[in-house]
Tab-separated table of C-alpha atoms (C1' of nucleotides) in Angstrom:
chain	number	residue	atom	x	y	z
A	1	MET	CA	0.000	0.000	0.000
A	2	ALA	CA	2.655	2.485	-1.068
A	3	ARG	CA	1.737	6.099	-0.421
A	4	VAL	CA	1.696	8.372	-3.400
A	5	GLY	CA	1.949	11.658	-1.541
A	6	LEU	CA	-1.325	13.294	-2.436
A	7	THR	CA	-1.943	16.847	-1.304
A	8	THR	CA	-4.724	19.263	-2.084
A	9	GLU	CA	-2.133	21.367	-3.875
A	10	ARG	CA	-0.995	18.565	-6.164
A	11	LEU	CA	-4.559	17.536	-6.870
A	12	VAL	CA	-5.604	21.035	-7.830
A	13	ARG	CA	-2.612	21.451	-10.133
A	14	ALA	CA	-3.291	18.129	-11.794
A	15	GLY	CA	-6.940	19.097	-12.047
A	16	ALA	CA	-5.976	22.300	-13.829
A	17	GLU	CA	-3.852	20.359	-16.310
A	18	LEU	CA	-6.670	17.922	-16.804
A	19	ALA	CA	-9.005	20.838	-17.488
A	20	ASP	CA	-6.672	22.173	-20.166
A	21	GLU	CA	-6.514	18.760	-21.790
A	22	VAL	CA	-10.121	17.657	-21.747
A	23	GLY	CA	-12.130	20.758	-20.895
A	24	PHE	CA	-13.111	22.144	-17.539
A	25	ASP	CA	-16.492	20.475	-17.355
A	26	GLN	CA	-14.958	17.091	-18.121
A	27	VAL	CA	-12.838	17.375	-14.998
A	28	THR	CA	-13.854	14.552	-12.740
A	29	VAL	CA	-12.639	13.214	-9.423
A	30	SER	CA	-12.514	9.756	-10.947
A	31	GLU	CA	-10.217	10.762	-13.774
A	32	LEU	CA	-7.991	12.579	-11.324
A	33	ALA	CA	-7.749	9.446	-9.170
A	34	ARG	CA	-6.863	7.447	-12.267
A	35	ARG	CA	-4.019	9.822	-13.059
A	36	PHE	CA	-2.536	9.381	-9.622
A	37	ASP	CA	-3.163	5.644	-9.823
A	38	VAL	CA	-5.158	5.799	-6.666
A	39	LYS	CA	-8.706	4.874	-5.684
A	40	VAL	CA	-11.345	7.557	-5.959
A	41	ALA	CA	-12.276	7.598	-2.297
A	42	SER	CA	-8.703	8.519	-1.420
A	43	LEU	CA	-9.151	11.967	-2.886
A	44	TYR	CA	-11.874	12.771	-0.409
A	45	SER	CA	-9.312	13.182	2.340
A	46	HIS	CA	-7.908	16.140	0.438
A	47	LEU	CA	-10.994	17.533	-1.267
A	48	LYS	CA	-14.363	18.212	0.240
A	49	ASN	CA	-16.102	17.109	-2.933
A	50	SER	CA	-16.148	17.542	-6.671
A	51	GLN	CA	-17.372	21.133	-6.481
A	52	ASP	CA	-14.578	21.958	-4.088
A	53	LEU	CA	-12.051	20.752	-6.638
A	54	LYS	CA	-13.544	22.918	-9.352
A	55	THR	CA	-13.639	25.968	-7.138
A	56	LYS	CA	-9.995	25.509	-6.210
A	57	ILE	CA	-9.023	25.173	-9.862
A	58	ALA	CA	-10.912	28.401	-10.544
A	59	LEU	CA	-9.050	30.191	-7.761
A	60	LEU	CA	-5.733	28.911	-9.071
A	61	ALA	CA	-6.554	30.198	-12.551
A	62	LEU	CA	-7.569	33.605	-11.213
A	63	GLU	CA	-4.264	33.850	-9.337
A	64	GLU	CA	-2.195	32.870	-12.345
A	65	LEU	CA	-4.045	35.326	-14.534
A	66	ALA	CA	-3.643	38.141	-12.046
A	67	ASP	CA	0.061	37.398	-11.691
A	68	ARG	CA	0.571	37.505	-15.425
A	69	ALA	CA	-1.455	40.679	-15.735
A	70	ALA	CA	0.508	42.380	-12.976
A	71	ASP	CA	3.721	41.435	-14.749
A	72	ALA	CA	2.462	42.772	-18.043
A	73	LEU	CA	1.339	46.057	-16.550
A	74	ALA	CA	4.621	46.821	-14.846
A	75	GLY	CA	6.130	49.908	-16.407
A	76	ARG	CA	3.391	50.462	-18.938
A	77	ALA	CA	0.659	53.054	-19.270
A	78	GLY	CA	-2.007	54.209	-21.689
A	79	LYS	CA	-2.623	52.201	-24.801
A	80	ASP	CA	0.490	50.193	-24.152
A	81	ALA	CA	-0.888	49.014	-20.824
A	82	LEU	CA	-4.313	48.384	-22.294
A	83	ALA	CA	-2.950	46.141	-25.027
A	84	ALA	CA	-0.579	44.281	-22.720
A	85	PHE	CA	-3.367	43.605	-20.257
A	86	ALA	CA	-5.770	42.451	-22.946
A	87	ASN	CA	-3.181	40.168	-24.475
A	88	VAL	CA	-2.588	38.487	-21.164
A	89	TYR	CA	-6.201	37.360	-21.117
A	90	ARG	CA	-6.244	36.225	-24.691
A	91	ASP	CA	-2.938	34.403	-24.459
A	92	TYR	CA	-3.822	32.744	-21.206
A	93	ALA	CA	-7.102	31.514	-22.627
A	94	ARG	CA	-5.297	30.061	-25.620
A	95	GLU	CA	-2.585	28.398	-23.593
A	96	HIS	CA	-4.901	27.204	-20.849
A	97	PRO	CA	-8.450	26.919	-22.150
A	98	GLY	CA	-9.557	24.720	-19.276
A	99	ARG	CA	-8.140	27.018	-16.624
A	100	TYR	CA	-9.647	30.024	-18.399
A	101	ALA	CA	-13.058	28.362	-18.409
A	102	ALA	CA	-12.563	27.623	-14.728
A	103	ALA	CA	-11.852	31.280	-14.047
A	104	GLN	CA	-15.326	32.124	-15.372
A	105	THR	CA	-17.211	29.964	-12.928
A	106	ARG	CA	-19.496	31.784	-10.582
A	107	LEU	CA	-18.089	31.918	-7.070
A	108	ASP	CA	-20.152	32.598	-4.030
A	109	PRO	CA	-19.691	36.193	-2.843
A	110	ALA	CA	-17.423	35.357	0.097
A	111	THR	CA	-15.080	33.230	-2.013
A	112	ALA	CA	-15.076	35.807	-4.782
A	113	ALA	CA	-14.184	38.587	-2.373
A	114	ALA	CA	-11.192	36.595	-1.118
A	115	SER	CA	-10.063	35.633	-4.613
A	116	ALA	CA	-7.647	37.232	-7.022
A	117	GLY	CA	-10.701	38.578	-8.810
A	118	VAL	CA	-10.373	41.810	-6.868
A	119	ARG	CA	-6.822	42.267	-8.173
A	120	HIS	CA	-8.201	42.077	-11.690
A	121	ALA	CA	-10.642	44.877	-11.007
A	122	GLN	CA	-7.893	46.972	-9.406
A	123	MET	CA	-5.601	46.504	-12.365
A	124	THR	CA	-8.307	47.485	-14.816
A	125	ARG	CA	-8.811	50.674	-12.836
A	126	ALA	CA	-5.067	51.246	-12.871
A	127	ILE	CA	-5.072	51.130	-16.655
A	128	LEU	CA	-7.847	53.676	-16.774
A	129	ARG	CA	-5.752	56.118	-14.810
A	130	GLY	CA	-3.922	56.636	-18.073
A	131	TYR	CA	-7.121	58.086	-19.487
A	132	ASP	CA	-9.081	61.052	-18.361
A	133	LEU	CA	-12.114	59.450	-16.747
A	134	THR	CA	-13.686	60.266	-13.426
A	135	GLU	CA	-16.316	58.369	-11.501
A	136	PRO	CA	-18.779	57.046	-12.425
A	137	ASP	CA	-17.444	56.885	-15.969
A	138	GLN	CA	-14.437	54.960	-14.767
A	139	THR	CA	-16.698	52.214	-13.469
A	140	HIS	CA	-18.613	52.113	-16.721
A	141	ALA	CA	-15.317	51.771	-18.551
A	142	VAL	CA	-14.101	49.019	-16.232
A	143	ARG	CA	-17.226	47.076	-17.059
A	144	LEU	CA	-16.875	47.734	-20.766
A	145	LEU	CA	-13.302	46.501	-20.834
A	146	GLY	CA	-14.210	43.403	-18.861
A	147	SER	CA	-17.057	42.717	-21.256
A	148	VAL	CA	-14.988	43.135	-24.383
A	149	PHE	CA	-12.049	41.069	-23.200
A	150	HIS	CA	-14.129	38.279	-21.801
A	151	GLY	CA	-16.627	38.350	-24.634
A	152	TYR	CA	-14.027	38.387	-27.380
A	153	VAL	CA	-11.906	35.653	-25.895
A	154	SER	CA	-14.830	33.397	-25.207
A	155	LEU	CA	-16.332	33.882	-28.665
A	156	GLU	CA	-12.984	33.340	-30.348
A	157	MET	CA	-12.307	30.207	-28.340
A	158	GLY	CA	-15.811	28.936	-28.926
A	159	GLY	CA	-15.161	29.105	-32.624
A	160	GLY	CA	-17.549	32.008	-33.118
A	161	PHE	CA	-15.163	33.793	-35.451
A	162	SER	CA	-13.700	30.759	-37.077
A	163	HIS	CA	-12.818	30.311	-40.686
A	164	SER	CA	-13.842	33.746	-41.800
A	165	ALA	CA	-11.665	36.517	-43.154
A	166	PRO	CA	-10.183	38.778	-41.943
A	167	ASP	CA	-8.214	36.824	-39.400
A	168	THR	CA	-8.871	37.260	-35.729
A	169	GLN	CA	-5.460	38.722	-34.916
A	170	GLU	CA	-6.215	41.673	-37.161
A	171	THR	CA	-9.613	42.157	-35.561
A	172	TRP	CA	-8.104	41.953	-32.101
A	173	SER	CA	-5.594	44.704	-32.882
A	174	ARG	CA	-8.249	46.928	-34.374
A	175	ILE	CA	-10.535	46.421	-31.396
A	176	LEU	CA	-7.764	47.435	-29.025
A	177	GLU	CA	-7.138	50.547	-31.094
A	178	ALA	CA	-10.824	51.303	-31.114
A	179	LEU	CA	-11.059	50.915	-27.342
A	180	ASP	CA	-8.094	53.183	-26.866
A	181	ALA	CA	-9.698	55.809	-29.055
A	182	LEU	CA	-12.981	55.419	-27.216
A	183	LEU	CA	-11.368	55.855	-23.816
A	184	ARG	CA	-9.519	58.936	-25.005
A	185	HIS	CA	-12.783	60.453	-26.215
A	186	TRP	CA	-15.314	59.001	-23.839
A	187	PRO	CA	-18.683	60.533	-24.743
A	188	ALA	CA	-20.563	62.651	-22.216
A	189	PRO	CA	-24.016	61.301	-21.266
B	1	MET	CA	-49.395	1.739	-19.784
B	2	ALA	CA	-51.056	4.993	-20.729
B	3	ARG	CA	-49.219	6.933	-23.380
B	4	VAL	CA	-48.134	10.411	-22.448
B	5	GLY	CA	-47.618	11.722	-25.940
B	6	LEU	CA	-43.913	12.441	-25.937
B	7	THR	CA	-42.398	14.100	-28.960
B	8	THR	CA	-38.945	15.491	-29.568
B	9	GLU	CA	-40.558	18.915	-29.757
B	10	ARG	CA	-42.219	18.663	-26.359
B	11	LEU	CA	-39.082	17.256	-24.792
B	12	VAL	CA	-36.936	20.068	-26.108
B	13	ARG	CA	-39.388	22.712	-24.902
B	14	ALA	CA	-39.568	21.127	-21.477
B	15	GLY	CA	-35.796	20.881	-21.495
B	16	ALA	CA	-35.539	24.598	-22.194
B	17	GLU	CA	-37.859	25.375	-19.298
B	18	LEU	CA	-35.877	23.066	-17.099
B	19	ALA	CA	-32.715	24.887	-18.121
B	20	ASP	CA	-34.218	28.222	-17.115
B	21	GLU	CA	-35.226	26.810	-13.760
B	22	VAL	CA	-32.147	24.886	-12.717
B	23	GLY	CA	-29.397	26.000	-15.088
B	24	PHE	CA	-28.425	24.614	-18.451
B	25	ASP	CA	-25.759	22.279	-17.207
B	26	GLN	CA	-28.138	20.756	-14.681
B	27	VAL	CA	-30.407	19.676	-17.503
B	28	THR	CA	-30.531	15.926	-17.379
B	29	VAL	CA	-32.423	13.258	-19.253
B	30	SER	CA	-33.415	11.743	-15.934
B	31	GLU	CA	-34.970	14.927	-14.620
B	32	LEU	CA	-36.818	15.394	-17.879
B	33	ALA	CA	-38.232	11.866	-17.631
B	34	ARG	CA	-39.303	12.602	-14.069
B	35	ARG	CA	-41.207	15.679	-15.239
B	36	PHE	CA	-43.127	13.676	-17.788
B	37	ASP	CA	-43.627	10.903	-15.238
B	38	VAL	CA	-42.046	8.449	-17.587
B	39	LYS	CA	-39.086	6.101	-17.413
B	40	VAL	CA	-35.756	7.417	-18.592
B	41	ALA	CA	-35.300	4.888	-21.369
B	42	SER	CA	-38.500	6.109	-22.990
B	43	LEU	CA	-36.873	9.368	-23.950
B	44	TYR	CA	-34.338	7.585	-26.085
B	45	SER	CA	-36.956	6.955	-28.755
B	46	HIS	CA	-37.180	10.699	-29.255
B	47	LEU	CA	-33.639	11.826	-28.485
B	48	LYS	CA	-30.388	10.361	-29.684
B	49	ASN	CA	-28.761	11.002	-26.344
B	50	SER	CA	-28.147	13.631	-23.717
B	51	GLN	CA	-25.919	15.712	-25.962
B	52	ASP	CA	-28.578	15.692	-28.641
B	53	LEU	CA	-31.062	17.171	-26.177
B	54	LYS	CA	-28.688	19.951	-25.249
B	55	THR	CA	-27.922	20.762	-28.842
B	56	LYS	CA	-31.616	20.981	-29.665
B	57	ILE	CA	-32.217	23.299	-26.719
B	58	ALA	CA	-29.380	25.469	-27.994
B	59	LEU	CA	-30.898	25.610	-31.463
B	60	LEU	CA	-34.286	26.512	-30.015
B	61	ALA	CA	-32.732	29.347	-28.018
B	62	LEU	CA	-30.888	30.654	-31.068
B	63	GLU	CA	-34.137	30.687	-33.028
B	64	GLU	CA	-36.071	32.472	-30.321
B	65	LEU	CA	-33.321	35.005	-29.901
B	66	ALA	CA	-33.103	35.652	-33.635
B	67	ASP	CA	-36.881	36.039	-33.883
B	68	ARG	CA	-36.919	38.586	-31.105
B	69	ALA	CA	-33.995	40.440	-32.610
B	70	ALA	CA	-35.633	40.579	-36.030
B	71	ASP	CA	-38.764	41.971	-34.421
B	72	ALA	CA	-36.791	44.591	-32.551
B	73	LEU	CA	-34.876	45.682	-35.622
B	74	ALA	CA	-37.937	46.185	-37.807
B	75	GLY	CA	-38.246	49.841	-38.667
B	76	ARG	CA	-35.198	50.983	-36.756
B	77	ALA	CA	-31.774	52.199	-37.798
B	78	GLY	CA	-28.630	53.712	-36.340
B	79	LYS	CA	-28.313	53.996	-32.609
B	80	ASP	CA	-31.949	53.111	-32.209
B	81	ALA	CA	-31.391	49.781	-33.900
B	82	LEU	CA	-28.182	49.179	-31.990
B	83	ALA	CA	-29.868	49.682	-28.633
B	84	ALA	CA	-32.927	47.641	-29.528
B	85	PHE	CA	-30.774	44.756	-30.692
B	86	ALA	CA	-28.566	44.867	-27.638
B	87	ASN	CA	-31.541	44.977	-25.323
B	88	VAL	CA	-32.994	41.882	-26.908
B	89	TYR	CA	-29.930	39.935	-25.857
B	90	ARG	CA	-29.843	41.320	-22.371
B	91	ASP	CA	-33.556	40.874	-21.777
B	92	TYR	CA	-33.588	37.385	-23.176
B	93	ALA	CA	-30.714	36.375	-20.945
B	94	ARG	CA	-32.534	37.739	-17.924
B	95	GLU	CA	-35.827	36.097	-18.776
B	96	HIS	CA	-34.297	32.834	-19.898
B	97	PRO	CA	-30.883	32.344	-18.329
B	98	GLY	CA	-30.822	28.629	-19.077
B	99	ARG	CA	-31.738	29.095	-22.712
B	100	TYR	CA	-29.220	31.904	-23.024
B	101	ALA	CA	-26.498	29.665	-21.623
B	102	ALA	CA	-27.598	27.002	-24.078
B	103	ALA	CA	-27.226	29.442	-26.946
B	104	GLN	CA	-23.530	29.780	-26.066
B	105	THR	CA	-22.672	26.133	-26.402
B	106	ARG	CA	-20.223	25.265	-29.092
B	107	LEU	CA	-21.893	23.639	-32.062
B	108	ASP	CA	-20.075	21.612	-34.628
B	109	PRO	CA	-19.541	23.628	-37.832
B	110	ALA	CA	-22.270	21.897	-39.846
B	111	THR	CA	-24.893	22.390	-37.142
B	112	ALA	CA	-23.810	25.962	-36.586
B	113	ALA	CA	-24.074	26.749	-40.284
B	114	ALA	CA	-27.641	25.447	-40.342
B	115	SER	CA	-28.613	27.264	-37.154
B	116	ALA	CA	-30.155	30.650	-36.550
B	117	GLY	CA	-26.649	31.787	-35.663
B	118	VAL	CA	-26.191	33.013	-39.203
B	119	ARG	CA	-29.249	35.264	-38.875
B	120	HIS	CA	-27.627	36.864	-35.854
B	121	ALA	CA	-24.549	37.711	-37.856
B	122	GLN	CA	-26.666	39.070	-40.711
B	123	MET	CA	-28.660	41.281	-38.371
B	124	THR	CA	-25.525	42.653	-36.784
B	125	ARG	CA	-24.288	43.566	-40.243
B	126	ALA	CA	-27.647	45.172	-40.999
B	127	ILE	CA	-27.246	47.428	-37.982
B	128	LEU	CA	-23.822	48.459	-39.165
B	129	ARG	CA	-25.262	49.657	-42.452
B	130	GLY	CA	-26.455	52.620	-40.437
B	131	TYR	CA	-22.824	53.550	-39.898
B	132	ASP	CA	-20.166	54.373	-42.386
B	133	LEU	CA	-17.998	51.266	-42.306
B	134	THR	CA	-16.626	49.297	-45.201
B	135	GLU	CA	-14.956	45.917	-45.228
B	136	PRO	CA	-12.946	44.758	-43.417
B	137	ASP	CA	-13.863	47.280	-40.718
B	138	GLN	CA	-17.426	46.090	-40.788
B	139	THR	CA	-16.300	42.613	-39.832
B	140	HIS	CA	-14.148	43.963	-37.028
B	141	ALA	CA	-17.161	45.877	-35.773
B	142	VAL	CA	-19.427	42.833	-35.989
B	143	ARG	CA	-16.980	40.988	-33.803
B	144	LEU	CA	-16.690	43.870	-31.367
B	145	LEU	CA	-20.435	44.135	-30.951
B	146	GLY	CA	-20.758	40.409	-30.448
B	147	SER	CA	-18.004	40.509	-27.851
B	148	VAL	CA	-19.484	43.397	-25.902
B	149	PHE	CA	-23.032	42.083	-25.882
B	150	HIS	CA	-22.088	38.564	-24.998
B	151	GLY	CA	-19.397	39.615	-22.563
B	152	TYR	CA	-21.521	42.151	-20.750
B	153	VAL	CA	-24.535	39.909	-20.445
B	154	SER	CA	-22.560	36.950	-19.242
B	155	LEU	CA	-20.597	38.987	-16.700
B	156	GLU	CA	-23.735	40.685	-15.427
B	157	MET	CA	-25.571	37.395	-15.106
B	158	GLY	CA	-22.587	35.748	-13.480
B	159	GLY	CA	-22.718	38.379	-10.776
B	160	GLY	CA	-19.513	40.048	-11.920
B	161	PHE	CA	-20.948	43.518	-11.522
B	162	SER	CA	-23.081	42.817	-8.519
B	163	HIS	CA	-23.612	44.991	-5.532
B	164	SER	CA	-21.496	47.865	-6.728
B	165	ALA	CA	-22.584	51.343	-7.651
B	166	PRO	CA	-23.440	52.700	-10.148
B	167	ASP	CA	-26.170	50.330	-11.124
B	168	THR	CA	-25.824	48.131	-14.141
B	169	GLN	CA	-28.677	49.728	-16.072
B	170	GLU	CA	-26.807	53.011	-16.089
B	171	THR	CA	-23.621	51.309	-17.247
B	172	TRP	CA	-25.485	49.472	-19.969
B	173	SER	CA	-26.926	52.722	-21.355
B	174	ARG	CA	-23.573	54.429	-21.294
B	175	ILE	CA	-21.900	51.506	-23.014
B	176	LEU	CA	-24.478	51.624	-25.805
B	177	GLU	CA	-23.866	55.345	-26.218
B	178	ALA	CA	-20.145	54.757	-26.258
B	179	LEU	CA	-20.462	52.058	-28.909
B	180	ASP	CA	-22.617	54.307	-31.026
B	181	ALA	CA	-20.032	57.063	-30.787
B	182	LEU	CA	-17.267	54.621	-31.581
B	183	LEU	CA	-19.037	53.320	-34.676
B	184	ARG	CA	-19.688	56.847	-35.886
B	185	HIS	CA	-16.008	57.676	-35.540
B	186	TRP	CA	-14.318	54.378	-36.176
B	187	PRO	CA	-10.561	54.986	-36.026
B	188	ALA	CA	-8.428	54.334	-39.086
B	189	PRO	CA	-5.693	51.713	-38.601
C	1	DC	C1'	14.788	1.431	18.899
C	2	DT	C1'	10.214	0.233	20.213
C	3	DG	C1'	5.496	1.150	20.968
C	4	DA	C1'	1.589	4.465	20.356
C	5	DT	C1'	-0.668	7.623	17.460
C	6	DT	C1'	-1.758	9.803	13.472
C	7	DT	C1'	-2.959	9.644	8.857
C	8	DG	C1'	-2.901	8.161	3.931
C	9	DC	C1'	-4.920	5.124	1.088
C	10	DC	C1'	-7.966	1.104	0.781
C	11	DT	C1'	-12.475	-1.818	0.361
C	12	DA	C1'	-17.341	-1.794	0.450
C	13	DA	C1'	-21.592	0.011	-0.505
C	14	DA	C1'	-25.341	3.038	-1.903
C	15	DG	C1'	-27.371	6.393	-4.987
C	16	DG	C1'	-27.524	9.073	-9.327
C	17	DT	C1'	-26.957	9.619	-14.554
C	18	DG	C1'	-26.426	7.729	-19.400
C	19	DT	C1'	-27.260	4.220	-22.673
C	20	DT	C1'	-28.576	-0.121	-25.045
C	21	DA	C1'	-31.415	-4.382	-25.884
C	22	DG	C1'	-35.411	-6.467	-26.080
C	23	DG	C1'	-40.507	-6.972	-24.601
C	24	DT	C1'	-45.593	-5.637	-24.277
C	25	DA	C1'	-49.511	-3.063	-25.009
C	26	DA	C1'	-51.670	0.845	-27.242
C	27	DA	C1'	-52.531	3.217	-31.525
C	28	DT	C1'	-52.917	3.068	-36.508
C	29	DG	C1'	-54.037	1.259	-41.028
C	30	DC	C1'	-56.129	-2.004	-44.296
D	1	DG	C1'	-61.125	-7.148	-36.883
D	2	DC	C1'	-56.624	-8.220	-37.733
D	3	DA	C1'	-51.676	-6.837	-38.753
D	4	DT	C1'	-48.322	-3.567	-38.196
D	5	DT	C1'	-46.228	0.101	-36.237
D	6	DT	C1'	-44.754	2.537	-32.314
D	7	DA	C1'	-44.754	4.364	-27.514
D	8	DC	C1'	-43.321	3.191	-23.337
D	9	DC	C1'	-41.524	-0.441	-20.177
D	10	DT	C1'	-38.145	-3.700	-17.656
D	11	DA	C1'	-33.561	-5.194	-17.187
D	12	DA	C1'	-28.897	-4.589	-17.231
D	13	DC	C1'	-24.360	-2.405	-17.503
D	14	DA	C1'	-21.079	1.279	-17.135
D	15	DC	C1'	-19.429	5.343	-14.954
D	16	DC	C1'	-19.321	9.210	-11.387
D	17	DT	C1'	-20.011	10.841	-6.503
D	18	DT	C1'	-19.917	10.375	-1.755
D	19	DT	C1'	-19.751	8.205	2.931
D	20	DA	C1'	-18.250	4.702	6.445
D	21	DG	C1'	-15.071	2.039	8.362
D	22	DG	C1'	-10.402	-0.641	8.164
D	23	DC	C1'	-5.370	-1.540	7.740
D	24	DA	C1'	-0.773	-0.307	7.254
D	25	DA	C1'	2.742	3.212	6.645
D	26	DA	C1'	4.687	7.303	8.542
D	27	DT	C1'	5.603	9.951	12.560
D	28	DC	C1'	6.530	10.797	17.195
D	29	DA	C1'	7.615	9.725	22.558
D	30	DG	C1'	10.266	7.841	25.522
DNA sequence: CTGATTTGCCTAAAGGTGTTAGGTAAATGC
DNA sequence: GCATTTACCTAACACCTTTAGGCAAATCAG
């Protein structure tokens, strides 16, 4: 009965990899057990249940994303910061589709408040400091940016833009330019 | 052994209602059977399998959404059309969260091509005729609008904007104004 | 180093979902 | 009124989730 050395940490990391390979909603405690060559029930010493696993994968993804975004923002401002930030999301989603999907799962308010999600909101606000917006327009703009980034990435990954000219990279660049222009000339109500 | 009168049609409609009540990914063949007071296996005469049910719910949602959008667009142009179209999405998602989620599921290319999804793209292009965009900018704009609408609605429904001032209705209006302004002054590359 | 304790992984079992194969009775058609 | 079709059923299997209780490996006390 050799011990494998399971920990919540290792399980969550493996779960994240599994998500990237087979899709977040195909992540299953059983498959995870199989990968560690261990019986399913053994995982329940480290995880409360299946939902717990998924939540922890989501939190991991949010952390990784926030870390990357913070890195990308360092030393940048204005359109430069905007593009760097946006590209972090898009690149992360492409590299880690399962983790990205995980990051979109609805968390209960308490968990969300303690997650890296708040860093994301702060960083978006930081970017907007490079533009001339005051409250409440800044909040409107935060929400717009979140919508565009999330919406674009999820449509692109879902194949919504597939196989049609012009290519999506071109569209992405033009959208970032358009957003920059919009933020520089944000219309009065 | 009284016959209940199951048809694929009725099952899909009931599935859509079930989705709105309990969430699209909680839609299960078993629960559907329970609602018709029928054994699970009986559904397999009308549905290929569970995935087939979900796909058909998605197609139904896409149709309904396209019908509403077409209605809303009739007789409108410019910003008026833009707002009406956008509101159809937002309202539909609020009234029918399960169906809306269904409408986001990835369809295989053949199914997608035969779905009401193409009408959505056509209507978006129709709206853009009210602005002065030529290809390929029109395509970029189609993608931007899709991203914003989908992104905003899914973030709002996921609770991403919850409990923070200003309220989301205000943001939504301002975003529509901003998009209108952006489309009227679409930046050159 | 030995014995006690903790703890990691196991077996067993129960309940839920998905799916297929084959039967019976109700509806339909000649 | 009989033959055929078809709607729904029972039975069975496979897989996932979760809990309860057991044994042996790791850890710790002395």
